[in-house]
PDB file of C-alpha atoms and ligand atoms in Angstrom:
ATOM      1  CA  UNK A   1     -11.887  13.073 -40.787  1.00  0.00           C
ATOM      2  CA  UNK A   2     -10.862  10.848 -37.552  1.00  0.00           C
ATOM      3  CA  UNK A   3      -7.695  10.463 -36.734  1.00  0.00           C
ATOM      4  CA  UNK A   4      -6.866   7.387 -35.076  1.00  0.00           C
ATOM      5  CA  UNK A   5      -4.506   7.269 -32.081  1.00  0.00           C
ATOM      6  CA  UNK A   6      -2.349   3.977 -31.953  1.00  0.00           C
ATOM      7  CA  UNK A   7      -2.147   3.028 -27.879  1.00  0.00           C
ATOM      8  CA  UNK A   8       1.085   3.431 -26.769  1.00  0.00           C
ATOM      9  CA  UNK A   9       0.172   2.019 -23.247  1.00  0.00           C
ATOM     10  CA  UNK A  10       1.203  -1.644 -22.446  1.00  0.00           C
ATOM     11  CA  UNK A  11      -0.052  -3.897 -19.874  1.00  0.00           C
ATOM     12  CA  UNK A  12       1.539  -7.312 -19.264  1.00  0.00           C
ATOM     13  CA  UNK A  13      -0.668  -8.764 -16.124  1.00  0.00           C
ATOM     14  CA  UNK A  14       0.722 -11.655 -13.871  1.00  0.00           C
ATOM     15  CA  UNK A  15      -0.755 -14.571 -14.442  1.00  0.00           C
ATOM     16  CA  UNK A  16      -3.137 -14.114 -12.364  1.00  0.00           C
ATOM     17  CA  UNK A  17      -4.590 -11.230 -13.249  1.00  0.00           C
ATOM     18  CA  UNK A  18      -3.272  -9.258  -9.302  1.00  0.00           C
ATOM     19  CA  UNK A  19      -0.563  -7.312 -10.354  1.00  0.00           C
ATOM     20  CA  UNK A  20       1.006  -6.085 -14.144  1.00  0.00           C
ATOM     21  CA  UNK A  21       3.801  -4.296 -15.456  1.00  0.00           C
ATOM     22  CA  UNK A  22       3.523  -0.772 -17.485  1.00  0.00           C
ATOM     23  CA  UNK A  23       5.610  -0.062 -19.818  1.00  0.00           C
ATOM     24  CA  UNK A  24       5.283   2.453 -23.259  1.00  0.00           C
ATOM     25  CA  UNK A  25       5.443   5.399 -20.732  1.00  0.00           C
ATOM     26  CA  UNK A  26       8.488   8.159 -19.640  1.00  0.00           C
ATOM     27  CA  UNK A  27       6.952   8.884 -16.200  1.00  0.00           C
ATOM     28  CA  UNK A  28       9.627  11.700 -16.315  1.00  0.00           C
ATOM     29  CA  UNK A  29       6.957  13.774 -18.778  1.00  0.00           C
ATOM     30  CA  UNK A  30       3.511  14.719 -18.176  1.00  0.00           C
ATOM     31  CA  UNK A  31       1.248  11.940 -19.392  1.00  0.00           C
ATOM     32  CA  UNK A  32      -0.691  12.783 -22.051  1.00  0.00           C
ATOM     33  CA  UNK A  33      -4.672  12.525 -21.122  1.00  0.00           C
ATOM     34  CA  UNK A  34      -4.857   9.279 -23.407  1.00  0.00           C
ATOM     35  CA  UNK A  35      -2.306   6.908 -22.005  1.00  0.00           C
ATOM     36  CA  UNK A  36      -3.082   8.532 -18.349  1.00  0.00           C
ATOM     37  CA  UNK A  37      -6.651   6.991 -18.979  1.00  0.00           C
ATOM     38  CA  UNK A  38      -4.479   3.844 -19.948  1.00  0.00           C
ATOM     39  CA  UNK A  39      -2.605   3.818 -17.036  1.00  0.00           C
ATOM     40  CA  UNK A  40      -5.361   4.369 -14.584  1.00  0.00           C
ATOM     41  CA  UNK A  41      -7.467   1.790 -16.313  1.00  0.00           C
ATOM     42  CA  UNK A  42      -4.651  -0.835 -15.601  1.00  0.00           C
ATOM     43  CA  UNK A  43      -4.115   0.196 -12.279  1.00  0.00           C
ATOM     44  CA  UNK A  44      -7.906  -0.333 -11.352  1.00  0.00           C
ATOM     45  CA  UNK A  45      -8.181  -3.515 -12.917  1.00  0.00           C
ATOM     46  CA  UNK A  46      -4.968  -5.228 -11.597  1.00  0.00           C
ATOM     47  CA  UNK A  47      -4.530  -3.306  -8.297  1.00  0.00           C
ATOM     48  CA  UNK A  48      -0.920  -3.391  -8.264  1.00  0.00           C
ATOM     49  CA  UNK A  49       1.191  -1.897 -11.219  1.00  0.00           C
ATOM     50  CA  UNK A  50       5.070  -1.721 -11.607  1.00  0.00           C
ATOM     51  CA  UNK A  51       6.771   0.726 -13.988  1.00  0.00           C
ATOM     52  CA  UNK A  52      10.101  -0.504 -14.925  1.00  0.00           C
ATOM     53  CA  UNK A  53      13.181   1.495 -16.369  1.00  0.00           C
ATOM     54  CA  UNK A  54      11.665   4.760 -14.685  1.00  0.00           C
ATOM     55  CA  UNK A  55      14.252   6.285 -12.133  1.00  0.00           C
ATOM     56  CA  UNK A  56      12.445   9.487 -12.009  1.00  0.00           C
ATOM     57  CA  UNK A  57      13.937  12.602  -9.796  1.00  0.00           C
ATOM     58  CA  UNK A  58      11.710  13.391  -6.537  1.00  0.00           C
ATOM     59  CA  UNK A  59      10.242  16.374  -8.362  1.00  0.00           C
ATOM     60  CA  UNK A  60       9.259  14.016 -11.268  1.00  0.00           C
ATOM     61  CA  UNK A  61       7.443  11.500  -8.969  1.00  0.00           C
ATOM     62  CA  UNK A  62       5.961  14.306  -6.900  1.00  0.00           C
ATOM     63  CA  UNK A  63       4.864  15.104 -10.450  1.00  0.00           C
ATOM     64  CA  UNK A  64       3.683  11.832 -11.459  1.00  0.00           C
ATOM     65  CA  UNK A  65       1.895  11.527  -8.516  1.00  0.00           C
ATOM     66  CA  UNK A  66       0.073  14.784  -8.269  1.00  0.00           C
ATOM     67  CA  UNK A  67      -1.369  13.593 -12.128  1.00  0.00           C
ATOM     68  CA  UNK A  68      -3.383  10.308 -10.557  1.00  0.00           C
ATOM     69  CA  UNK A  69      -4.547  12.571  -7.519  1.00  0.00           C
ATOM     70  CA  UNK A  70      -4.186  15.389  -4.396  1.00  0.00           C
ATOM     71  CA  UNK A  71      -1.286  13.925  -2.373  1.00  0.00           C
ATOM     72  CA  UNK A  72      -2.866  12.049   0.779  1.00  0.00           C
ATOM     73  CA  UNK A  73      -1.605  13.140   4.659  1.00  0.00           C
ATOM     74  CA  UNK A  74       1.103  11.125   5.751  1.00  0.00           C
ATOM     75  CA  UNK A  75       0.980  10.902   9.744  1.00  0.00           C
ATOM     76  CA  UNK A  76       3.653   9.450  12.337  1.00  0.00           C
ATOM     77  CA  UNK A  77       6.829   9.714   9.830  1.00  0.00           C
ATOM     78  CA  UNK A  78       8.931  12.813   9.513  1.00  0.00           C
ATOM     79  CA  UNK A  79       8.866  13.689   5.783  1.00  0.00           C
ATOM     80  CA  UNK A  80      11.999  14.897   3.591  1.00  0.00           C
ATOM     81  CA  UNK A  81      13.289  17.999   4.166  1.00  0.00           C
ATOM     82  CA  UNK A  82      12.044  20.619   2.101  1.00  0.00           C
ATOM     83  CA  UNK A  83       9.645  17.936   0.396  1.00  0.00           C
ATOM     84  CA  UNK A  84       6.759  17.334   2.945  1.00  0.00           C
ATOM     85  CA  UNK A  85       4.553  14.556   0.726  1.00  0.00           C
ATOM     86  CA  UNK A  86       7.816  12.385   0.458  1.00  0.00           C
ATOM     87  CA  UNK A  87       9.334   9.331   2.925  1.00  0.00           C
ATOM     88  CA  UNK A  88      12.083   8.522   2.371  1.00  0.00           C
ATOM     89  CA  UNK A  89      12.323   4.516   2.988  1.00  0.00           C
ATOM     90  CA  UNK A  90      16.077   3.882   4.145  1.00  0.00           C
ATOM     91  CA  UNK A  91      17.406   1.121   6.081  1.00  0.00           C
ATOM     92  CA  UNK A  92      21.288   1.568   6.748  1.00  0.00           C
ATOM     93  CA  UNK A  93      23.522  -1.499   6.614  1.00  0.00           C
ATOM     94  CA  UNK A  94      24.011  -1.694  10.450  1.00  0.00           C
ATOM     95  CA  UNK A  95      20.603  -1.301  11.406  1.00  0.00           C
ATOM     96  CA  UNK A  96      18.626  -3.224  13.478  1.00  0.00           C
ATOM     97  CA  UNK A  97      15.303  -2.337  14.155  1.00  0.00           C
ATOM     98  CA  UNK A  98      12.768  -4.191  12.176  1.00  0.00           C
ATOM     99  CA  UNK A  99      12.423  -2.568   8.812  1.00  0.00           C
ATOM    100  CA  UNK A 100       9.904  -0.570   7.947  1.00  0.00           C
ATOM    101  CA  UNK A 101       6.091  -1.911   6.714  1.00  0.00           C
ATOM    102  CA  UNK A 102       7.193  -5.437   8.112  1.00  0.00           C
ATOM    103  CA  UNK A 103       3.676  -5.958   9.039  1.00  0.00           C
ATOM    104  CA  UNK A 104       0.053  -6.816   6.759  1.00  0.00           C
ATOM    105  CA  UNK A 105      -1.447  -3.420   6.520  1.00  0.00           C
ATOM    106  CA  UNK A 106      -3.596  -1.176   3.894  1.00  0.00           C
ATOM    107  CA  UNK A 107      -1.277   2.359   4.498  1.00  0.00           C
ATOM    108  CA  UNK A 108      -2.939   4.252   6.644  1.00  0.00           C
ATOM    109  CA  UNK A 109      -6.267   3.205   6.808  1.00  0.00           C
ATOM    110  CA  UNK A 110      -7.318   4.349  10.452  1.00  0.00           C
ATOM    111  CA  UNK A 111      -7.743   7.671   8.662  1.00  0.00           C
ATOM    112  CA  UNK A 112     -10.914   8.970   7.877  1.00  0.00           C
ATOM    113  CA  UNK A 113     -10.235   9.327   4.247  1.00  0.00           C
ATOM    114  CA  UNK A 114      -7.047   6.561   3.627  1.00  0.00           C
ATOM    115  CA  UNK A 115      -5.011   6.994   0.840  1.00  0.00           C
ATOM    116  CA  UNK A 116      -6.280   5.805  -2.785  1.00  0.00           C
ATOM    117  CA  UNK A 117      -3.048   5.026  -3.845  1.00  0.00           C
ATOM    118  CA  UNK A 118       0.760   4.871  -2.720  1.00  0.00           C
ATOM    119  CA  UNK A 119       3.504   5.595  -4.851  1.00  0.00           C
ATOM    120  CA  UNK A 120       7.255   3.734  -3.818  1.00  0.00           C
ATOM    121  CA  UNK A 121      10.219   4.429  -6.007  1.00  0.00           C
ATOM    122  CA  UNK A 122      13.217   1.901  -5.644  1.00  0.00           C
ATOM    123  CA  UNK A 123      16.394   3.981  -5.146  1.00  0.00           C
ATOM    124  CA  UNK A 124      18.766   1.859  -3.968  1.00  0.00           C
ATOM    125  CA  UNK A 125      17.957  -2.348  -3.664  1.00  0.00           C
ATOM    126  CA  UNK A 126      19.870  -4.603  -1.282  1.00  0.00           C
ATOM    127  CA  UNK A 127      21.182  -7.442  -3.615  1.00  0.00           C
ATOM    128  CA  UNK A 128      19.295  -9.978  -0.962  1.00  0.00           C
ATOM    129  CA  UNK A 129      15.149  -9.895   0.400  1.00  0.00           C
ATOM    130  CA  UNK A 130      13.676  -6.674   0.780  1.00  0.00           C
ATOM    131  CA  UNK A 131      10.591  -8.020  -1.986  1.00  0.00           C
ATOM    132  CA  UNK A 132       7.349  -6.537  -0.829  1.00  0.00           C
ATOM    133  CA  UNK A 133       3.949  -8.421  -0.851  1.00  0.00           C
ATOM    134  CA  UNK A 134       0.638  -7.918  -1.901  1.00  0.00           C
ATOM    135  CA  UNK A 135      -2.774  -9.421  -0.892  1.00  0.00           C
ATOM    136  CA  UNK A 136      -5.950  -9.272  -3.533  1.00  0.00           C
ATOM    137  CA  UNK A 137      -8.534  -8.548  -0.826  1.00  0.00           C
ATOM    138  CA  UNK A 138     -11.127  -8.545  -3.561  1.00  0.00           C
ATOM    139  CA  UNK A 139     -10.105 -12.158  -4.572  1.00  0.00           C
ATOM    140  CA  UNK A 140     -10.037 -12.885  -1.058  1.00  0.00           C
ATOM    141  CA  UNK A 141     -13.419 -11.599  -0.590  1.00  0.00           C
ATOM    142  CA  UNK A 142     -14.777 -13.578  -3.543  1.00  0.00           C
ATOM    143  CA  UNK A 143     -13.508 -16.553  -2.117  1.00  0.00           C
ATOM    144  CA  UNK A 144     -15.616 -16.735   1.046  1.00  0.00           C
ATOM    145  CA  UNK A 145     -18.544 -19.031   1.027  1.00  0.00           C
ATOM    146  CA  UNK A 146     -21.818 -16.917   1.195  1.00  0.00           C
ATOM    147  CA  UNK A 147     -22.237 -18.081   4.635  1.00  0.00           C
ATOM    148  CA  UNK A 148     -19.644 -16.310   5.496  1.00  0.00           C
ATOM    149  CA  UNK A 149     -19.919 -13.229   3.292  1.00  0.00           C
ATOM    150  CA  UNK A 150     -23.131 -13.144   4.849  1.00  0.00           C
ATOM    151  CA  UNK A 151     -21.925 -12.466   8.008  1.00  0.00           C
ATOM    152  CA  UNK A 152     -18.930  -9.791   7.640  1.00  0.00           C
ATOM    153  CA  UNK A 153     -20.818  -7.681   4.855  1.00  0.00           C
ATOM    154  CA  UNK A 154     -23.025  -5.529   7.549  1.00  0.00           C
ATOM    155  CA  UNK A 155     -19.733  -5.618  10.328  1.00  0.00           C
ATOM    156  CA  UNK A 156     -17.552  -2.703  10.677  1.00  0.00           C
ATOM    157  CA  UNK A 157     -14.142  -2.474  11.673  1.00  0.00           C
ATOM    158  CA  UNK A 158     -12.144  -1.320  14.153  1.00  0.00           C
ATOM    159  CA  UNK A 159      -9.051   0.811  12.587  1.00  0.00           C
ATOM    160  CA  UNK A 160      -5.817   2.052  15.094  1.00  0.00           C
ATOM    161  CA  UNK A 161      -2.446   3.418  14.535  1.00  0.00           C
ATOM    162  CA  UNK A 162      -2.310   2.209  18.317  1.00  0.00           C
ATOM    163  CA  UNK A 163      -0.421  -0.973  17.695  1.00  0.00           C
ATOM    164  CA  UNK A 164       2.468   1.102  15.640  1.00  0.00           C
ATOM    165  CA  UNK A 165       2.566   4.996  16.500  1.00  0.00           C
ATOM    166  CA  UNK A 166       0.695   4.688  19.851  1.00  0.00           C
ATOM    167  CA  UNK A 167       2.070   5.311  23.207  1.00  0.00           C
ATOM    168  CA  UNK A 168       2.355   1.604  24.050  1.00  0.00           C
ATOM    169  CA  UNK A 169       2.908   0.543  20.170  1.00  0.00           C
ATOM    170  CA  UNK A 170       5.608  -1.182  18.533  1.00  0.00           C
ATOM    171  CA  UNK A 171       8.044   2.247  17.804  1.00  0.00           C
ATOM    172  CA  UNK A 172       7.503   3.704  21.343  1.00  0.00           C
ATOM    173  CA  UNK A 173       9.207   0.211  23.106  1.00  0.00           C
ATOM    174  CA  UNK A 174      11.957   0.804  19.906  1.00  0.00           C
ATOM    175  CA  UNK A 175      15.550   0.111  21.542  1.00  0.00           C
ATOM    176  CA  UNK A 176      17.014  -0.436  18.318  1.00  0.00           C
ATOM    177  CA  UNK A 177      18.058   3.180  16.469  1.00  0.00           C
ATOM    178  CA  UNK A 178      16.759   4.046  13.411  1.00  0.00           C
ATOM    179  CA  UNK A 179      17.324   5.974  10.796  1.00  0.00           C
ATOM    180  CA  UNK A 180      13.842   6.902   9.791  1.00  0.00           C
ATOM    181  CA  UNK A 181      12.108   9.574  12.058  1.00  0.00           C
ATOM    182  CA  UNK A 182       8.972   7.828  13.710  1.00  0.00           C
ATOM    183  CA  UNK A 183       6.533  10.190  15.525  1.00  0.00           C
ATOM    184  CA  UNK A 184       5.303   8.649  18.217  1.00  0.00           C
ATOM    185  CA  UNK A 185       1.917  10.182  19.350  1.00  0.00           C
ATOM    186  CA  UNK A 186      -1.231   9.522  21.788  1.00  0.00           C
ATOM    187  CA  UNK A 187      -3.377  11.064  18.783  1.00  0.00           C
ATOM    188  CA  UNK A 188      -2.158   7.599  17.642  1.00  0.00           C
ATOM    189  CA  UNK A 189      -3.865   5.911  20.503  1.00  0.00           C
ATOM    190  CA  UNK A 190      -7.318   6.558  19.148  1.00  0.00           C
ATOM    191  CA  UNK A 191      -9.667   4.623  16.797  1.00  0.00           C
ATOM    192  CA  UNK A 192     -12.497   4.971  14.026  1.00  0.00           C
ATOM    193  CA  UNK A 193     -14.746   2.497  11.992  1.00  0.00           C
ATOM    194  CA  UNK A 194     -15.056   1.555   8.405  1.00  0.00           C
ATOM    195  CA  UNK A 195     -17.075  -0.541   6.996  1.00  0.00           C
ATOM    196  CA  UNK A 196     -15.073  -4.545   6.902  1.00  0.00           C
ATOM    197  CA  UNK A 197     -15.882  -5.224   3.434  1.00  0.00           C
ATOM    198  CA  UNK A 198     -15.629  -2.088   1.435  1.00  0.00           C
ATOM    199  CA  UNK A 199     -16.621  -1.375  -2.549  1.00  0.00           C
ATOM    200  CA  UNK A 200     -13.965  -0.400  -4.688  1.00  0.00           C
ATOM    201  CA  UNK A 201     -15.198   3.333  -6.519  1.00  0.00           C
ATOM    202  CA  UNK A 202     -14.223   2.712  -9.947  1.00  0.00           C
ATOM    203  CA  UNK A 203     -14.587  -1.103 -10.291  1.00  0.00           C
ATOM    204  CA  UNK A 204     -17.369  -2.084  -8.213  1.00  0.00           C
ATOM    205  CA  UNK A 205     -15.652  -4.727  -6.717  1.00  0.00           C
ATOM    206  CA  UNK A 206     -15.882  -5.888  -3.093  1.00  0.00           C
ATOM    207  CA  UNK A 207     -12.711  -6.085  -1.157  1.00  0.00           C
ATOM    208  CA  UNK A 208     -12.334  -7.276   3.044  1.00  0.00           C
ATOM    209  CA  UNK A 209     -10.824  -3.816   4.287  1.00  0.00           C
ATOM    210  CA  UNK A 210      -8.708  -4.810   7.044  1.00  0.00           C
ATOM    211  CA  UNK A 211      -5.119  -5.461   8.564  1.00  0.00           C
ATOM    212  CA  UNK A 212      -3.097  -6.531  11.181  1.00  0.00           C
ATOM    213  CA  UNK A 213      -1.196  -3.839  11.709  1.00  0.00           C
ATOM    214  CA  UNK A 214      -3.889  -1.460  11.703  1.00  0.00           C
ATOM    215  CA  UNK A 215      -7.022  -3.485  12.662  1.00  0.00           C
ATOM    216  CA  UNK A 216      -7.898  -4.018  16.317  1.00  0.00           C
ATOM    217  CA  UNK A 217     -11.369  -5.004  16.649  1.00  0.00           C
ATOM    218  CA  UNK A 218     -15.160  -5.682  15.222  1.00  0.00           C
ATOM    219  CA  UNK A 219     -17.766  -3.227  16.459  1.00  0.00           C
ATOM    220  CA  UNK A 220     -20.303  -4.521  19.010  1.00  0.00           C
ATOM    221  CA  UNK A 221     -18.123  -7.662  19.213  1.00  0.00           C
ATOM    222  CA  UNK A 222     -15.572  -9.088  22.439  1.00  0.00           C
ATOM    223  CA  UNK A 223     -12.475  -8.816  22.718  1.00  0.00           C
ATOM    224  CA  UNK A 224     -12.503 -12.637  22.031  1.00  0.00           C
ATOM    225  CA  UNK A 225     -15.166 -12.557  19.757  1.00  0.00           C
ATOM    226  CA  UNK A 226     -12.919  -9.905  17.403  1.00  0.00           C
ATOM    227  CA  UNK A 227     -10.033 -11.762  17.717  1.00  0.00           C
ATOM    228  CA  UNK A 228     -11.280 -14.980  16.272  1.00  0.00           C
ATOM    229  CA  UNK A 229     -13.107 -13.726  13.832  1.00  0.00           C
ATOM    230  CA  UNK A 230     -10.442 -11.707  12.405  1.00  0.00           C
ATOM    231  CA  UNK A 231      -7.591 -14.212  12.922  1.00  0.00           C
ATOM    232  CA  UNK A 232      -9.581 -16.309  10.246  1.00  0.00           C
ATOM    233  CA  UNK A 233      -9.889 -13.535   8.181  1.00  0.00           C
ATOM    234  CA  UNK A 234      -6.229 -12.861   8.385  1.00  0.00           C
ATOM    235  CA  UNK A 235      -5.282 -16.085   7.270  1.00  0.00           C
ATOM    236  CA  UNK A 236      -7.419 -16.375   4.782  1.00  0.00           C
ATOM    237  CA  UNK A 237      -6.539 -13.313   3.409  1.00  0.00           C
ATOM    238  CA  UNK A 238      -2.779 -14.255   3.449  1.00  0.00           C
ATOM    239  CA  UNK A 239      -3.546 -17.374   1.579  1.00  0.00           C
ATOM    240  CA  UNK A 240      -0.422 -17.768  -1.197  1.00  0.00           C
ATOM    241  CA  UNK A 241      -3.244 -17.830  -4.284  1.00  0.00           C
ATOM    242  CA  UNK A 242      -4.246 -14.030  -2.965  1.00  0.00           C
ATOM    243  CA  UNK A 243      -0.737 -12.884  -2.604  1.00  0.00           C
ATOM    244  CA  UNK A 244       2.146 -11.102  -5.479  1.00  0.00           C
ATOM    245  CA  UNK A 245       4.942 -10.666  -4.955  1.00  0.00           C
ATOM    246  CA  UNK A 246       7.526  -7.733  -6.211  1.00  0.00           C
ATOM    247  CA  UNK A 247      10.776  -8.527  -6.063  1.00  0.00           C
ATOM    248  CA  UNK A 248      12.807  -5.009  -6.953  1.00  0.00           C
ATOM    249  CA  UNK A 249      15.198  -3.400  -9.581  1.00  0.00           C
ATOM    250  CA  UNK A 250      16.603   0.029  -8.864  1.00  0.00           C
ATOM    251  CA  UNK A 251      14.261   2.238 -11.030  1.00  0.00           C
ATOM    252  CA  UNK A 252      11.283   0.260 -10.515  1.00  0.00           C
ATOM    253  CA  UNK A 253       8.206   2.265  -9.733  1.00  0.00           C
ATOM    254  CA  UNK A 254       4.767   0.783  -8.298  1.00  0.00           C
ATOM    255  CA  UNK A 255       2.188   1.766  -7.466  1.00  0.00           C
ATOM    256  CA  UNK A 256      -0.589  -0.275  -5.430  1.00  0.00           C
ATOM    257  CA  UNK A 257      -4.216   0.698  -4.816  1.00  0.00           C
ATOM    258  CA  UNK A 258      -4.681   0.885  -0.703  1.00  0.00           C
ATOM    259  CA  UNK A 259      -8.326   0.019  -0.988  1.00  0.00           C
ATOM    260  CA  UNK A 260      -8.063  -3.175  -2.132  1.00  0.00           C
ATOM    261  CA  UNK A 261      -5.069  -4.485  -0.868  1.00  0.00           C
ATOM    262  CA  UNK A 262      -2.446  -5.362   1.675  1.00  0.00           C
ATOM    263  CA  UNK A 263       1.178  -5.497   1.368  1.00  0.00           C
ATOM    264  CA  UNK A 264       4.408  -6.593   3.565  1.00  0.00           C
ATOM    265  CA  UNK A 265       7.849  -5.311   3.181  1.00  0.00           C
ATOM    266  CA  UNK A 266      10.112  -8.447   3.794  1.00  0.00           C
ATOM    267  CA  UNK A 267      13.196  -7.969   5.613  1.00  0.00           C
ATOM    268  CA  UNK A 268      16.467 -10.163   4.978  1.00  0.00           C
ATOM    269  CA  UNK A 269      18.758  -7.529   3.629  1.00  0.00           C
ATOM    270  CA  UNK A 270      20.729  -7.231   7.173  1.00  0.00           C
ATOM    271  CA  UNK A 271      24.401  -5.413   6.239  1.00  0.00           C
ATOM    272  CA  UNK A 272      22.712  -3.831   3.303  1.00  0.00           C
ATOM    273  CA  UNK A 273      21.527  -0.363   2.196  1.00  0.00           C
ATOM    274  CA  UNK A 274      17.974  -0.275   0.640  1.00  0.00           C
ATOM    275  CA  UNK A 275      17.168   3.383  -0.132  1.00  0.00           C
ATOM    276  CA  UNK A 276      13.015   3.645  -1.791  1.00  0.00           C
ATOM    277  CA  UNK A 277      10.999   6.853  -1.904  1.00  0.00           C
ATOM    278  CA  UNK A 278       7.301   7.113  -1.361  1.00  0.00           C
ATOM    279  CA  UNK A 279       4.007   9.295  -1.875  1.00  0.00           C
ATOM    280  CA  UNK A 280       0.286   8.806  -1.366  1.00  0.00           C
ATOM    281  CA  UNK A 281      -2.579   9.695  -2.953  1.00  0.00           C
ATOM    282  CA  UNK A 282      -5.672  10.781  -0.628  1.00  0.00           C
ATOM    283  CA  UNK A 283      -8.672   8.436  -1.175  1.00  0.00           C
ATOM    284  CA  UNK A 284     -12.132   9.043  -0.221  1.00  0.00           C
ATOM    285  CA  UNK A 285     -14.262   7.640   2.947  1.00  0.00           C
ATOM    286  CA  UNK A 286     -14.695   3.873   2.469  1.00  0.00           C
ATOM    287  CA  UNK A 287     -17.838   2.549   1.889  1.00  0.00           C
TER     288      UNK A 287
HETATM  289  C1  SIN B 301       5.471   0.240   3.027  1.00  0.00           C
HETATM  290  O1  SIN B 301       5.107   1.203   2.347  1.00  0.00           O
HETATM  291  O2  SIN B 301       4.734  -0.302   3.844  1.00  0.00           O
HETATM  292  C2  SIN B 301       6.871  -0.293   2.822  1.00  0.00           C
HETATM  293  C3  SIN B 301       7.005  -1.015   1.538  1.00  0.00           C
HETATM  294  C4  SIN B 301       8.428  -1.396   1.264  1.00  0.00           C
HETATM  295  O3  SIN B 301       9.351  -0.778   1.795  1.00  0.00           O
HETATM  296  O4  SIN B 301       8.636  -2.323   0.478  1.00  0.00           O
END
């Protein structure tokens, strides 16, 4: 005799298709193997997935996390004590310094092996700004003529933490204090390749694999030659038809998929506290 399973899983995409919300889940409780397959399954297809209603403890989204994958290395930012696969994304009322993420970037992706996933729990929202944004890199990449496609598919890419974490980057020239612990490093300084357009490993899909924050150049080309090449490829990525965006409520947990997207954290909560929490998952080396 079968015994059929009714889904309890449910997806409700944007309208375009980049980005959904999950709900039919406790994220507080192990996932059972069925609606796990559900969840991943929704994730792959629309890149960027918010669970509402889910203020899970740090041990329960350590938990959650560790149940899509290994937690990736987080470099350049002092962990939570005690907990060393969780930032902890605070911004104090009277800070100044730019906020954290306030740039286009894939996290970490001047790694060898960038993270698959990242995990960001909202603690505590400002009442004003503070939405993040996401690019669909794989719509973006679609969208080229052939012409062009033609030209980036065999390129590969320059990837830095330079520009951030490096010796000359953004957080060393920091006047401003902050409250998040930035390690500023000359490992930071140095640089590795991956290929510009990467394939996604469960969906096949193309995606243009660069940021930025994080790229700095084309291999084999100028200086010059990098720079306008990318710039175009910037702005077309940041086009408004590629881009969702998430505007927060405390318990809201997403989760986007690094290797096919970019995302922004937008400022404009000056005077207010915004508190989130955040994990990776390690990914594998794009190709
Ligand atoms: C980030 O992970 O880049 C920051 C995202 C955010 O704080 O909204």
């Amino acid at each position: 005799m079968s015994v059929s399973q009714t889904r309890r899983v449910r997806v409700a995409p944007e309208a375009s298709g980049f980005g959904a919300r999950i709900t039919g889940v406790d994220l507080s409780q192990p996932l059972d193997p069925r609606d796990l397959e559900d969840v991943r399954a929704a994730w792959a297809r629309h890149a960027v997935v918010c669970f509402p209603g889910q203020p899970l403890s740090l041990d329960a989204l350590e938990a959650f996390t560790l149940q899509i994958g290994p937690f990736g290395k987080d470099p350049y930012i002092e962990p939570m004590p005690g907990r060393p696969n969780v930032l902890e994304l605070r911004r104090q009322p009277d800070e100044k310094a730019s906020n954290f993420g306030a740039g286009w970037h894939s996290d970490w992706s001047f790694l060898e092996t960038p993270p698959a996933a990242t995990l960001l729990r909202a603690q505590i929202i400002p009442p004003v700004g503070g939405d993040t944004l996401f690019v669909d890199a794989s719509r973006a990449w679609d969208a080229l003529s052939d012409a062009m496609k033609a030209v980036v598919a065999p390129l590969q890419a320059v990837h830095s933490a330079r520009q951030s974490y490096g010796t000359k980057g953004v957080f060393a020239r920091d006047t401003e204090a902050r409250t998040m612990k930035i390690i500023v490093s000359e490992e930071a300084d140095s640089s590795l390749t991956h290929p510009l357009v990467r394939t996604h490993p469960v969906t096949g899909r193309k995606a243009l694999y660069i940021s930025p924050v994080y790229t700095v150049g084309i291999e084999g080309f100028t200086p010059e030659e990098s720079q306008a090449l990318l710039g175009f490829l910037f702005a077309h990525l940041t086009r408004e038809e590629f881009i969702y965006r998430h505007r927060w409520t405390e318990g809201d947990l997403l989760m986007w998929d690094n290797r096919c997207t970019m995302h922004f954290a937008e400022g404009g909560y000056d005077g207010h506290l915004r508190v989130m929490h955040r994990t990776t998952v390690q990914g594998e080396v794009p190709v």
